[in-house]
CSV table of C-alpha atoms in Angstrom, one decimal:
chain,number,residue,atom,x,y,z
A,16,MET,CA,-0.8,-24.1,0.0
A,17,MET,CA,-1.8,-20.6,-0.9
A,18,ASN,CA,-4.3,-19.9,-3.6
A,19,TYR,CA,-2.4,-17.3,-5.8
A,20,TYR,CA,-3.5,-16.3,-9.3
A,21,LYS,CA,-1.0,-15.4,-11.9
A,22,SER,CA,-1.1,-13.2,-15.0
A,23,ASN,CA,0.9,-10.6,-16.9
A,24,TYR,CA,0.0,-7.2,-15.7
A,25,LEU,CA,1.7,-4.4,-13.8
A,26,ILE,CA,-0.1,-2.7,-10.9
A,27,LEU,CA,0.8,0.9,-10.3
A,28,GLY,CA,-1.4,3.4,-8.6
A,29,THR,CA,-1.4,6.9,-7.1
A,30,ARG,CA,-1.7,7.5,-3.4
A,31,ARG,CA,-5.2,8.7,-4.1
A,32,ALA,CA,-6.3,5.7,-6.1
A,33,ALA,CA,-3.9,2.9,-5.2
A,34,TRP,CA,-6.4,1.2,-2.9
A,35,LEU,CA,-8.6,0.7,-6.0
A,36,SER,CA,-6.2,-1.9,-7.3
A,37,LEU,CA,-7.9,-5.3,-7.7
A,38,ALA,CA,-7.8,-8.1,-10.2
A,39,LEU,CA,-7.7,-11.8,-10.5
A,40,ALA,CA,-3.9,-12.2,-11.2
A,41,ILE,CA,-0.4,-11.5,-10.2
A,42,LEU,CA,0.4,-8.4,-12.3
A,43,THR,CA,3.8,-8.3,-14.0
A,44,ILE,CA,4.9,-6.2,-16.9
A,45,PHE,CA,8.2,-4.6,-17.3
A,46,SER,CA,8.5,-3.4,-20.9
A,47,LEU,CA,6.2,-0.4,-21.2
A,48,PRO,CA,8.6,2.6,-20.7
A,49,ALA,CA,7.2,6.1,-21.4
A,50,GLU,CA,8.5,8.2,-24.1
A,51,GLY,CA,11.9,9.6,-23.0
A,52,GLN,CA,12.5,7.1,-20.3
A,53,LYS,CA,16.2,6.5,-20.1
A,54,LEU,CA,16.6,3.6,-17.6
A,55,LYS,CA,14.9,0.3,-18.0
A,56,LEU,CA,15.2,-2.7,-15.7
A,57,GLN,CA,14.3,-6.3,-16.5
A,58,GLN,CA,14.3,-9.4,-14.4
A,59,SER,CA,15.0,-13.0,-15.4
A,60,ASN,CA,11.6,-13.9,-14.0
A,61,PRO,CA,9.2,-11.1,-15.0
A,62,SER,CA,6.7,-12.1,-12.3
A,63,GLY,CA,9.0,-10.9,-9.6
A,64,ILE,CA,8.3,-14.2,-7.8
A,65,TYR,CA,11.2,-16.7,-7.4
A,66,LYS,CA,11.6,-20.2,-6.0
A,67,PRO,CA,14.2,-21.0,-3.4
A,68,GLY,CA,17.6,-21.3,-5.2
A,69,GLU,CA,16.2,-19.9,-8.5
A,70,GLN,CA,18.7,-17.7,-10.3
A,71,ILE,CA,17.9,-14.0,-10.1
A,72,VAL,CA,19.3,-11.9,-12.9
A,73,ILE,CA,18.5,-8.2,-13.2
A,74,SER,CA,19.6,-6.3,-16.3
A,75,LEU,CA,19.6,-2.6,-17.2
A,76,SER,CA,19.6,-0.7,-20.5
A,77,ALA,CA,20.3,3.0,-20.5
A,78,GLU,CA,19.4,5.0,-23.5
A,79,ASP,CA,20.5,8.5,-24.3
A,80,GLN,CA,22.4,8.8,-21.0
A,81,GLU,CA,25.1,11.4,-20.6
A,82,THR,CA,27.0,8.9,-18.5
A,83,ASP,CA,28.0,5.3,-19.3
A,84,SER,CA,27.6,4.1,-15.7
A,85,VAL,CA,25.0,4.0,-12.9
A,86,THR,CA,24.9,3.4,-9.2
A,87,VAL,CA,23.3,0.2,-8.2
A,88,GLU,CA,22.0,-0.5,-4.7
A,89,VAL,CA,20.4,-3.8,-3.7
A,90,PHE,CA,18.7,-4.4,-0.3
A,91,LYS,CA,17.4,-7.6,1.3
A,92,ASP,CA,14.3,-7.5,3.4
A,93,PHE,CA,14.4,-3.7,3.3
A,94,SER,CA,16.9,-3.8,6.1
A,95,LYS,CA,20.3,-5.0,4.8
A,96,GLN,CA,22.2,-3.6,1.8
A,97,VAL,CA,23.7,-6.6,0.0
A,98,TYR,CA,25.2,-4.8,-3.0
A,99,ALA,CA,26.3,-1.3,-3.9
A,100,GLU,CA,28.4,-0.6,-6.9
A,101,ARG,CA,29.0,1.8,-9.8
A,102,VAL,CA,28.6,-0.2,-12.9
A,103,ALA,CA,28.9,0.4,-16.6
A,104,VAL,CA,25.8,0.1,-18.8
A,105,SER,CA,24.9,0.4,-22.5
A,106,SER,CA,21.8,0.8,-24.6
A,107,ASP,CA,22.0,-2.9,-25.4
A,108,GLY,CA,21.6,-3.9,-21.7
A,109,GLU,CA,24.0,-5.2,-19.1
A,110,VAL,CA,23.5,-7.6,-16.2
A,111,ILE,CA,23.8,-5.5,-13.1
A,112,TYR,CA,22.9,-8.0,-10.4
A,113,SER,CA,22.8,-11.8,-10.1
A,114,ASN,CA,22.2,-14.0,-7.1
A,115,THR,CA,20.2,-16.8,-5.5
A,116,PHE,CA,18.6,-17.1,-2.1
A,117,PRO,CA,17.8,-20.4,-0.3
A,118,GLY,CA,14.6,-19.2,1.4
A,119,PRO,CA,12.2,-16.3,2.0
A,120,ALA,CA,13.7,-13.0,1.0
A,121,ALA,CA,12.5,-9.7,-0.3
A,122,ILE,CA,14.9,-8.0,-2.7
A,123,SER,CA,14.8,-4.4,-4.0
A,124,CYS,CA,17.1,-3.0,-6.6
A,125,LYS,CA,17.5,0.7,-7.5
A,126,VAL,CA,19.7,2.3,-10.1
A,127,THR,CA,20.5,6.0,-10.4
A,128,ALA,CA,22.2,8.1,-13.0
A,129,GLY,CA,22.1,11.8,-12.1
A,130,GLU,CA,18.4,12.7,-11.6
A,131,GLU,CA,17.2,9.6,-13.5
A,132,TRP,CA,16.4,6.4,-11.5
A,133,ALA,CA,14.6,3.1,-11.9
A,134,ALA,CA,13.7,0.4,-9.4
A,135,THR,CA,12.4,-3.1,-9.3
A,136,GLY,CA,11.6,-5.6,-6.6
A,137,LEU,CA,11.2,-9.3,-6.2
A,138,VAL,CA,10.4,-11.9,-3.6
A,139,VAL,CA,11.8,-15.4,-3.0
A,140,ASP,CA,9.6,-18.2,-1.5
A,141,PRO,CA,6.9,-15.8,-0.4
A,142,GLU,CA,4.6,-18.5,1.0
A,143,ASN,CA,7.0,-19.3,3.7
A,144,PHE,CA,7.4,-15.9,5.4
A,145,GLU,CA,6.3,-16.2,9.0
A,146,PRO,CA,5.7,-13.5,11.7
A,147,GLY,CA,8.9,-12.3,13.4
A,148,TYR,CA,7.6,-13.0,16.8
A,149,ALA,CA,5.3,-15.5,18.5
A,150,ARG,CA,1.5,-15.1,18.8
A,151,PRO,CA,0.8,-14.5,22.5
A,152,ALA,CA,-0.7,-17.5,24.3
A,153,ASP,CA,-3.6,-15.4,25.6
A,154,PHE,CA,-4.2,-13.6,22.3
A,155,ASP,CA,-7.7,-15.1,21.6
A,156,ALA,CA,-8.7,-14.7,25.3
A,157,PHE,CA,-7.7,-11.0,25.2
A,158,TRP,CA,-9.8,-10.3,22.1
A,159,LYS,CA,-12.7,-12.3,23.4
A,160,ARG,CA,-12.8,-10.2,26.5
A,161,GLU,CA,-12.5,-6.9,24.5
A,162,LYS,CA,-15.4,-7.9,22.2
A,163,LYS,CA,-17.5,-9.1,25.1
A,164,ALA,CA,-17.1,-5.8,26.9
A,165,LEU,CA,-17.9,-3.9,23.7
A,166,ARG,CA,-21.1,-5.8,23.1
A,167,LYS,CA,-22.1,-5.5,26.8
A,168,LEU,CA,-22.1,-1.7,26.3
A,169,LYS,CA,-25.6,-0.9,25.0
A,170,MET,CA,-25.3,0.6,21.5
A,171,ASN,CA,-26.1,4.2,21.3
A,172,VAL,CA,-26.3,5.6,17.8
A,173,LYS,CA,-26.7,9.2,16.8
A,174,MET,CA,-27.6,9.9,13.1
A,175,GLU,CA,-27.9,13.3,11.5
A,176,PRO,CA,-29.3,13.3,7.9
A,177,GLU,CA,-27.1,14.8,5.2
A,178,ASN,CA,-28.7,17.0,2.6
A,179,GLY,CA,-28.5,16.2,-1.1
A,180,GLU,CA,-28.2,12.5,-0.8
A,181,GLY,CA,-30.0,11.8,-4.1
A,182,GLU,CA,-33.4,10.3,-4.9
A,183,GLY,CA,-33.9,6.8,-3.5
A,184,PHE,CA,-30.9,6.9,-1.1
A,185,GLU,CA,-30.2,8.4,2.3
A,186,CYS,CA,-27.0,9.3,4.1
A,187,TYR,CA,-26.3,10.1,7.8
A,188,ASP,CA,-23.5,11.6,9.7
A,189,THR,CA,-23.3,8.8,12.3
A,190,GLU,CA,-21.7,8.4,15.7
A,191,ILE,CA,-21.7,5.0,17.6
A,192,ASN,CA,-20.6,4.8,21.2
A,193,CYS,CA,-17.6,2.5,21.9
A,194,THR,CA,-15.6,1.1,24.8
A,195,GLY,CA,-12.5,2.8,23.3
A,196,PRO,CA,-11.7,6.4,24.2
A,197,LYS,CA,-13.7,7.7,21.3
A,198,PRO,CA,-16.9,6.8,19.4
A,199,ALA,CA,-16.9,5.4,15.9
A,200,ARG,CA,-17.8,8.2,13.5
A,201,GLY,CA,-18.4,8.3,9.8
A,202,TYR,CA,-21.1,8.5,7.1
A,203,PHE,CA,-23.7,5.7,6.7
A,204,ALA,CA,-25.6,5.4,3.4
A,205,ARG,CA,-28.3,3.1,2.2
A,206,PRO,CA,-31.2,2.8,-0.2
A,207,VAL,CA,-34.4,4.3,1.2
A,208,GLU,CA,-36.6,1.4,0.5
A,209,ALA,CA,-34.9,-2.0,0.6
A,210,ASP,CA,-36.3,-5.3,1.6
A,211,ALA,CA,-35.1,-7.1,4.8
A,212,ASN,CA,-32.2,-9.4,4.3
A,213,SER,CA,-31.4,-8.1,0.9
A,214,LEU,CA,-28.2,-5.9,1.0
A,215,PRO,CA,-24.5,-6.5,1.4
A,216,ILE,CA,-22.3,-4.4,3.7
A,217,VAL,CA,-19.4,-2.2,2.5
A,218,LEU,CA,-17.1,-0.8,5.0
A,219,LEU,CA,-14.6,1.9,3.8
A,220,VAL,CA,-11.5,2.6,6.0
A,221,HIS,CA,-8.8,5.2,5.6
A,222,ALA,CA,-5.0,5.6,5.1
A,223,ALA,CA,-2.8,7.1,7.8
A,224,GLY,CA,-3.0,10.7,8.8
A,225,VAL,CA,-5.4,13.1,10.4
A,226,ASN,CA,-5.9,16.3,8.4
A,227,GLY,CA,-5.3,15.1,4.8
A,228,ASP,CA,-8.3,14.8,2.5
A,229,TRP,CA,-7.7,11.0,2.3
A,230,CYS,CA,-8.2,10.7,6.1
A,231,LYS,CA,-11.7,12.1,6.2
A,232,SER,CA,-15.0,10.3,5.7
A,233,LYS,CA,-17.3,11.7,2.9
A,234,PRO,CA,-21.0,11.3,2.2
A,235,SER,CA,-20.1,11.0,-1.5
A,236,SER,CA,-18.0,7.9,-0.8
A,237,ALA,CA,-20.6,6.2,1.2
A,238,LEU,CA,-23.3,7.0,-1.3
A,239,ASN,CA,-21.2,5.8,-4.2
A,240,TYR,CA,-21.1,2.2,-2.8
A,241,ALA,CA,-24.6,2.3,-1.5
A,242,ARG,CA,-25.7,2.7,-5.1
A,243,MET,CA,-23.7,-0.2,-6.4
A,244,GLY,CA,-25.4,-3.4,-7.6
A,245,LYS,CA,-28.9,-3.7,-6.2
A,246,GLY,CA,-27.9,-1.4,-3.3
A,247,ALA,CA,-25.7,-1.8,-0.3
A,248,LEU,CA,-25.3,-0.7,3.3
A,249,CYS,CA,-22.1,1.4,3.2
A,250,PHE,CA,-20.2,3.0,6.1
A,251,ASP,CA,-17.3,5.3,5.5
A,252,LEU,CA,-15.5,5.2,8.8
A,253,ASN,CA,-12.8,7.6,9.8
A,254,ALA,CA,-9.9,6.0,11.7
A,255,HIS,CA,-9.8,8.3,14.7
A,256,GLY,CA,-13.4,8.9,15.9
A,257,MET,CA,-13.1,12.5,14.6
A,258,LEU,CA,-16.1,14.7,14.0
A,259,ASN,CA,-17.2,14.8,10.4
A,260,GLY,CA,-17.5,17.8,8.1
A,261,MET,CA,-15.6,20.2,10.4
A,262,PRO,CA,-13.5,23.2,9.3
A,263,GLU,CA,-9.9,22.5,8.4
A,264,ALA,CA,-8.6,24.1,11.6
A,265,TYR,CA,-10.3,21.4,13.6
A,266,TYR,CA,-8.3,18.6,11.9
A,267,ASP,CA,-5.1,20.7,11.9
A,268,SER,CA,-5.4,21.1,15.7
A,269,LEU,CA,-5.8,17.3,16.1
A,270,ALA,CA,-2.8,16.6,13.9
A,271,ALA,CA,-0.6,19.0,15.8
A,272,GLY,CA,-2.0,18.1,19.2
A,273,PRO,CA,-3.7,14.9,20.6
A,274,LEU,CA,-3.2,12.9,17.4
A,275,HIS,CA,0.4,13.9,16.7
A,276,ARG,CA,2.3,10.7,16.0
A,277,TYR,CA,-0.7,8.8,17.3
A,278,PHE,CA,0.7,5.5,15.8
A,279,TYR,CA,3.3,5.3,18.6
A,280,GLN,CA,1.1,6.4,21.5
A,281,GLY,CA,1.1,3.8,24.3
A,282,PHE,CA,3.0,1.3,22.2
A,283,ASP,CA,4.7,-0.2,25.2
A,284,ARG,CA,1.5,-0.9,27.0
A,285,ARG,CA,-1.1,-3.3,25.6
A,286,ASP,CA,-4.2,-1.6,27.0
A,287,ASP,CA,-3.0,1.9,26.1
A,288,PHE,CA,-1.8,1.3,22.6
A,289,TYR,CA,-3.6,3.7,20.1
A,290,PHE,CA,-4.5,0.9,17.7
A,291,LYS,CA,-6.6,-0.8,20.3
A,292,GLY,CA,-9.2,2.0,20.1
A,293,MET,CA,-9.0,2.1,16.3
A,294,TYR,CA,-9.7,-1.7,16.1
A,295,LEU,CA,-12.6,-1.5,18.6
A,296,ARG,CA,-14.2,1.3,16.6
A,297,LEU,CA,-13.8,-1.0,13.6
A,298,GLN,CA,-15.5,-3.8,15.4
A,299,ARG,CA,-18.3,-1.6,16.7
A,300,THR,CA,-19.1,-0.3,13.2
A,301,ILE,CA,-19.4,-3.9,11.9
A,302,ASP,CA,-21.7,-4.7,14.8
A,303,PHE,CA,-23.8,-1.7,13.9
A,304,LEU,CA,-24.0,-2.6,10.3
A,305,THR,CA,-24.9,-6.2,10.9
A,306,SER,CA,-27.8,-5.1,13.2
A,307,GLN,CA,-29.5,-3.4,10.2
A,308,PRO,CA,-32.5,-5.4,9.1
A,309,GLU,CA,-31.6,-5.0,5.4
A,310,TRP,CA,-28.3,-6.9,5.8
A,311,ASP,CA,-28.4,-10.1,3.8
A,312,GLY,CA,-26.6,-12.0,6.5
A,313,ARG,CA,-23.9,-13.1,4.1
A,314,ARG,CA,-21.7,-10.4,2.5
A,315,ILE,CA,-19.4,-8.0,4.2
A,316,ILE,CA,-16.5,-6.4,2.3
A,317,VAL,CA,-13.9,-4.1,3.9
A,318,ILE,CA,-11.8,-1.9,1.6
A,319,GLY,CA,-8.8,0.2,2.4
A,320,GLU,CA,-5.3,1.3,1.4
A,321,SER,CA,-2.1,1.5,3.6
A,322,GLN,CA,-3.4,2.0,7.2
A,323,GLY,CA,-6.9,1.3,5.7
A,324,GLY,CA,-5.5,-1.9,4.1
A,325,GLY,CA,-4.2,-2.9,7.5
A,326,GLN,CA,-7.7,-2.2,9.0
A,327,ALA,CA,-9.3,-4.3,6.2
A,328,LEU,CA,-7.0,-7.3,7.2
A,329,VAL,CA,-7.7,-6.7,10.9
A,330,ALA,CA,-11.4,-6.7,10.3
A,331,ALA,CA,-11.1,-10.0,8.5
A,332,GLY,CA,-9.3,-11.4,11.5
A,333,LEU,CA,-11.4,-9.8,14.2
A,334,ASP,CA,-14.8,-10.8,12.8
A,335,LYS,CA,-15.5,-14.1,11.1
A,336,ARG,CA,-18.6,-12.5,9.5
A,337,VAL,CA,-16.3,-10.5,7.2
A,338,THR,CA,-16.3,-12.3,3.9
A,339,ALA,CA,-13.8,-10.2,1.8
A,340,ALA,CA,-11.0,-7.7,2.5
A,341,VAL,CA,-9.6,-5.5,-0.2
A,342,ALA,CA,-6.2,-4.5,1.1
A,343,THR,CA,-3.9,-2.3,-1.0
A,344,VAL,CA,-0.3,-2.0,0.3
A,345,PRO,CA,-1.6,-2.8,3.8
A,346,ALA,CA,0.1,-1.6,6.9
A,347,MET,CA,0.1,-3.1,10.5
A,348,CYS,CA,1.6,-6.3,9.3
A,349,ASP,CA,4.4,-8.2,11.0
A,350,TRP,CA,5.6,-5.6,13.4
A,351,GLY,CA,7.9,-8.3,14.8
A,352,GLY,CA,9.8,-8.4,11.5
A,353,PRO,CA,12.9,-6.5,13.0
A,354,LEU,CA,13.3,-9.4,15.5
A,355,ALA,CA,13.8,-11.7,12.4
A,356,GLY,CA,16.1,-9.2,10.6
A,357,ARG,CA,13.4,-7.7,8.4
A,358,LYS,CA,11.7,-4.3,8.3
A,359,GLY,CA,8.2,-4.4,9.9
A,360,GLY,CA,5.1,-2.9,8.3
A,361,TRP,CA,4.1,0.7,9.0
A,362,PRO,CA,4.4,2.2,11.6
A,363,ASP,CA,7.1,-0.4,12.4
A,364,PRO,CA,6.8,0.2,16.2
A,365,VAL,CA,9.3,-2.5,17.3
A,366,ASN,CA,12.0,-1.0,15.1
A,367,ALA,CA,11.1,2.5,16.2
A,368,SER,CA,11.6,1.5,19.9
A,369,GLY,CA,15.0,-0.1,19.3
A,370,ASN,CA,13.5,-3.6,19.5
A,371,SER,CA,12.2,-3.0,23.0
A,372,SER,CA,10.8,-6.2,24.5
A,373,GLU,CA,8.0,-4.2,26.2
A,374,VAL,CA,6.9,-2.8,22.8
A,375,SER,CA,7.1,-6.1,20.9
A,376,GLU,CA,5.0,-7.8,23.6
A,377,ALA,CA,2.4,-5.0,23.7
A,378,VAL,CA,1.9,-4.5,19.9
A,379,SER,CA,1.8,-8.2,19.2
A,380,TYR,CA,-1.9,-8.2,20.2
A,381,PHE,CA,-2.7,-5.8,17.4
A,382,ASP,CA,-0.6,-7.2,14.5
A,383,ALA,CA,-2.6,-8.3,11.5
A,384,ALA,CA,-0.2,-11.2,11.2
A,385,HIS,CA,-1.6,-12.6,14.4
A,386,LEU,CA,-5.2,-11.5,13.9
A,387,LEU,CA,-5.5,-13.3,10.6
A,388,LYS,CA,-4.6,-16.7,12.0
A,389,ASN,CA,-8.1,-18.1,11.9
A,390,SER,CA,-9.6,-16.0,9.2
A,391,ARG,CA,-11.4,-17.6,6.3
A,392,ALA,CA,-12.3,-14.4,4.5
A,393,THR,CA,-11.2,-13.9,0.9
A,394,LEU,CA,-8.2,-11.6,0.9
A,395,PHE,CA,-7.6,-9.4,-2.1
A,396,VAL,CA,-4.1,-7.9,-1.6
A,397,GLU,CA,-1.9,-5.7,-3.6
A,398,ILE,CA,1.8,-5.7,-2.8
A,399,GLY,CA,4.4,-3.2,-4.0
A,400,LEU,CA,7.7,-5.0,-4.3
A,401,ILE,CA,9.7,-1.8,-3.8
A,402,ASP,CA,7.5,-0.6,-1.0
A,403,ARG,CA,9.6,0.4,2.0
A,404,THR,CA,6.6,1.6,4.0
A,405,CYS,CA,4.7,-1.7,3.9
A,406,PRO,CA,7.3,-4.2,2.8
A,407,SER,CA,6.3,-7.3,0.9
A,408,SER,CA,7.8,-9.5,3.5
A,409,SER,CA,5.6,-8.1,6.2
A,410,ILE,CA,2.4,-8.5,4.1
A,411,TYR,CA,3.2,-12.1,3.2
A,412,ALA,CA,4.0,-12.9,6.8
A,413,ALA,CA,0.5,-11.7,7.7
A,414,ILE,CA,-1.6,-13.2,4.9
A,415,ASN,CA,0.2,-16.5,5.1
A,416,GLN,CA,-1.6,-17.0,8.4
A,417,SER,CA,-5.1,-16.9,6.9
A,418,LYS,CA,-6.9,-20.0,5.9
A,419,GLY,CA,-9.1,-18.3,3.4
A,420,ARG,CA,-8.8,-17.7,-0.4
A,421,LYS,CA,-6.0,-15.3,-1.3
A,422,ILE,CA,-5.9,-13.3,-4.5
A,423,VAL,CA,-2.5,-11.5,-4.5
A,424,TYR,CA,-1.1,-8.8,-6.8
A,425,THR,CA,2.7,-8.5,-6.6
A,426,VAL,CA,3.9,-5.4,-8.4
A,427,PRO,CA,7.7,-5.3,-9.1
A,428,TYR,CA,7.7,-1.6,-10.0
A,429,ARG,CA,5.4,-0.3,-7.3
A,430,GLY,CA,6.4,1.4,-4.1
A,431,HIS,CA,4.0,2.7,-1.6
A,432,HIS,CA,2.8,5.3,-4.1
A,433,LEU,CA,3.1,5.8,-7.8
A,434,GLU,CA,6.7,6.9,-8.2
A,435,GLN,CA,6.9,5.7,-11.9
A,436,GLU,CA,3.9,7.7,-13.2
A,437,GLU,CA,4.6,6.7,-16.8
A,438,PHE,CA,2.6,3.5,-16.1
A,439,LEU,CA,-0.6,5.4,-15.0
A,440,GLU,CA,-2.5,4.7,-18.2
A,441,THR,CA,-1.5,1.0,-18.1
A,442,TRP,CA,-2.8,1.0,-14.5
A,443,LYS,CA,-6.1,2.5,-15.4
A,444,GLU,CA,-6.7,0.0,-18.2
A,445,GLU,CA,-5.3,-3.1,-16.6
A,446,VAL,CA,-6.1,-2.5,-12.9
A,447,LEU,CA,-8.8,0.1,-12.2
A,448,ARG,CA,-11.2,-1.5,-14.6
A,449,LYS,CA,-10.6,-5.0,-13.2
A,450,ARG,CA,-11.0,-3.7,-9.6
A,451,GLU,CA,-14.3,-2.1,-10.5
A,452,ASP,CA,-15.4,-5.4,-12.1
A,453,PHE,CA,-14.5,-7.3,-8.9
A,454,ILE,CA,-16.4,-5.0,-6.6
A,455,ARG,CA,-19.5,-5.1,-8.9
A,456,HIS,CA,-19.3,-8.9,-9.0
A,457,PHE,CA,-19.2,-9.0,-5.2
A,458,LEU,CA,-22.1,-6.5,-4.8
A,459,ARG,CA,-24.3,-7.9,-7.7
């Protein structure tokens, strides 16, 4: 039985800040429309979580609309349209959709009237989502060989000090050799004078992309976490082994050249799949951090959003020393979903290949749903119930495999980004503050 926590909040975040979402509850609030909002959706179960066979009722009120009808679209598992109608509405509210489902199902509902729209999502029987394909019989043996080869390679670390790190702390532009095609690169920050066995580890990982600001490691990010609590060992790891602090033209050339659509590179060959190198760099960085004499030997937290959220879950599966993963709308989950009639998590390689058997076999070794099988890390996960990029079904299929504590946020009004920005202030008050409290508690 999963250890979910429930409360009455709504999580909504921007792309830039979404991965900050943490709290100790399932957040659910539906009744805080901004001034001028015309469309308002409500569910019969405001949590967005339903039991098998429980009646689902979605109603809509439309105030100050120029039209008295809206278009309603309902999708199941982000792959099948189960309802599409033009329906009449009023300011008093009308039921626009009602149904029941006997087992696991992710349902999203969107209404549109001209340029106005509103959307809500829900999930039925989430604890019983399972991966869409089998875990390979040699899965553990494969990763045991990869980690053995990685650790057999003598660690070679290059560290260039950054200027302006601040009194009492130091930061380094760091490169660590790796068995993958590229070294691990990022910024490593720590207190200057810390006792041995006294500091936790914080590993920051990044969302998808190459040349966006969110894709790049920064000294300020590493130093921010290094200063928390009584100090921490923090590494801000870029996903691609890119050089740090380069001119924009360098990153643009990577995005247009060797890293163009990197997420599909080699996806039909296990040993050539791009994510293999990404995951090995992740493991190498953890090995580097745990070799530092200041590590307390107990606490490792990995934090990320989207692709970074997927990396956080992967880290919790790859390395049993990871004690907590903060994963906001995580990618890389249940790539086998299309084989079970569901949309897979980003980048959805099986679907992109037309359900190729070669692709499904190759990528199954890198799916967070399979990596988490024996994890006992605490998973702190935010799920947007209208997120088509990283669907709720894919995330549940992954985290259901873990044996550790699970603190899950389900957010009925959240997609992959903050589409409904009228909830930003609510998010800041009810989510950001709680997320910061959680991190501080972990690092105290």
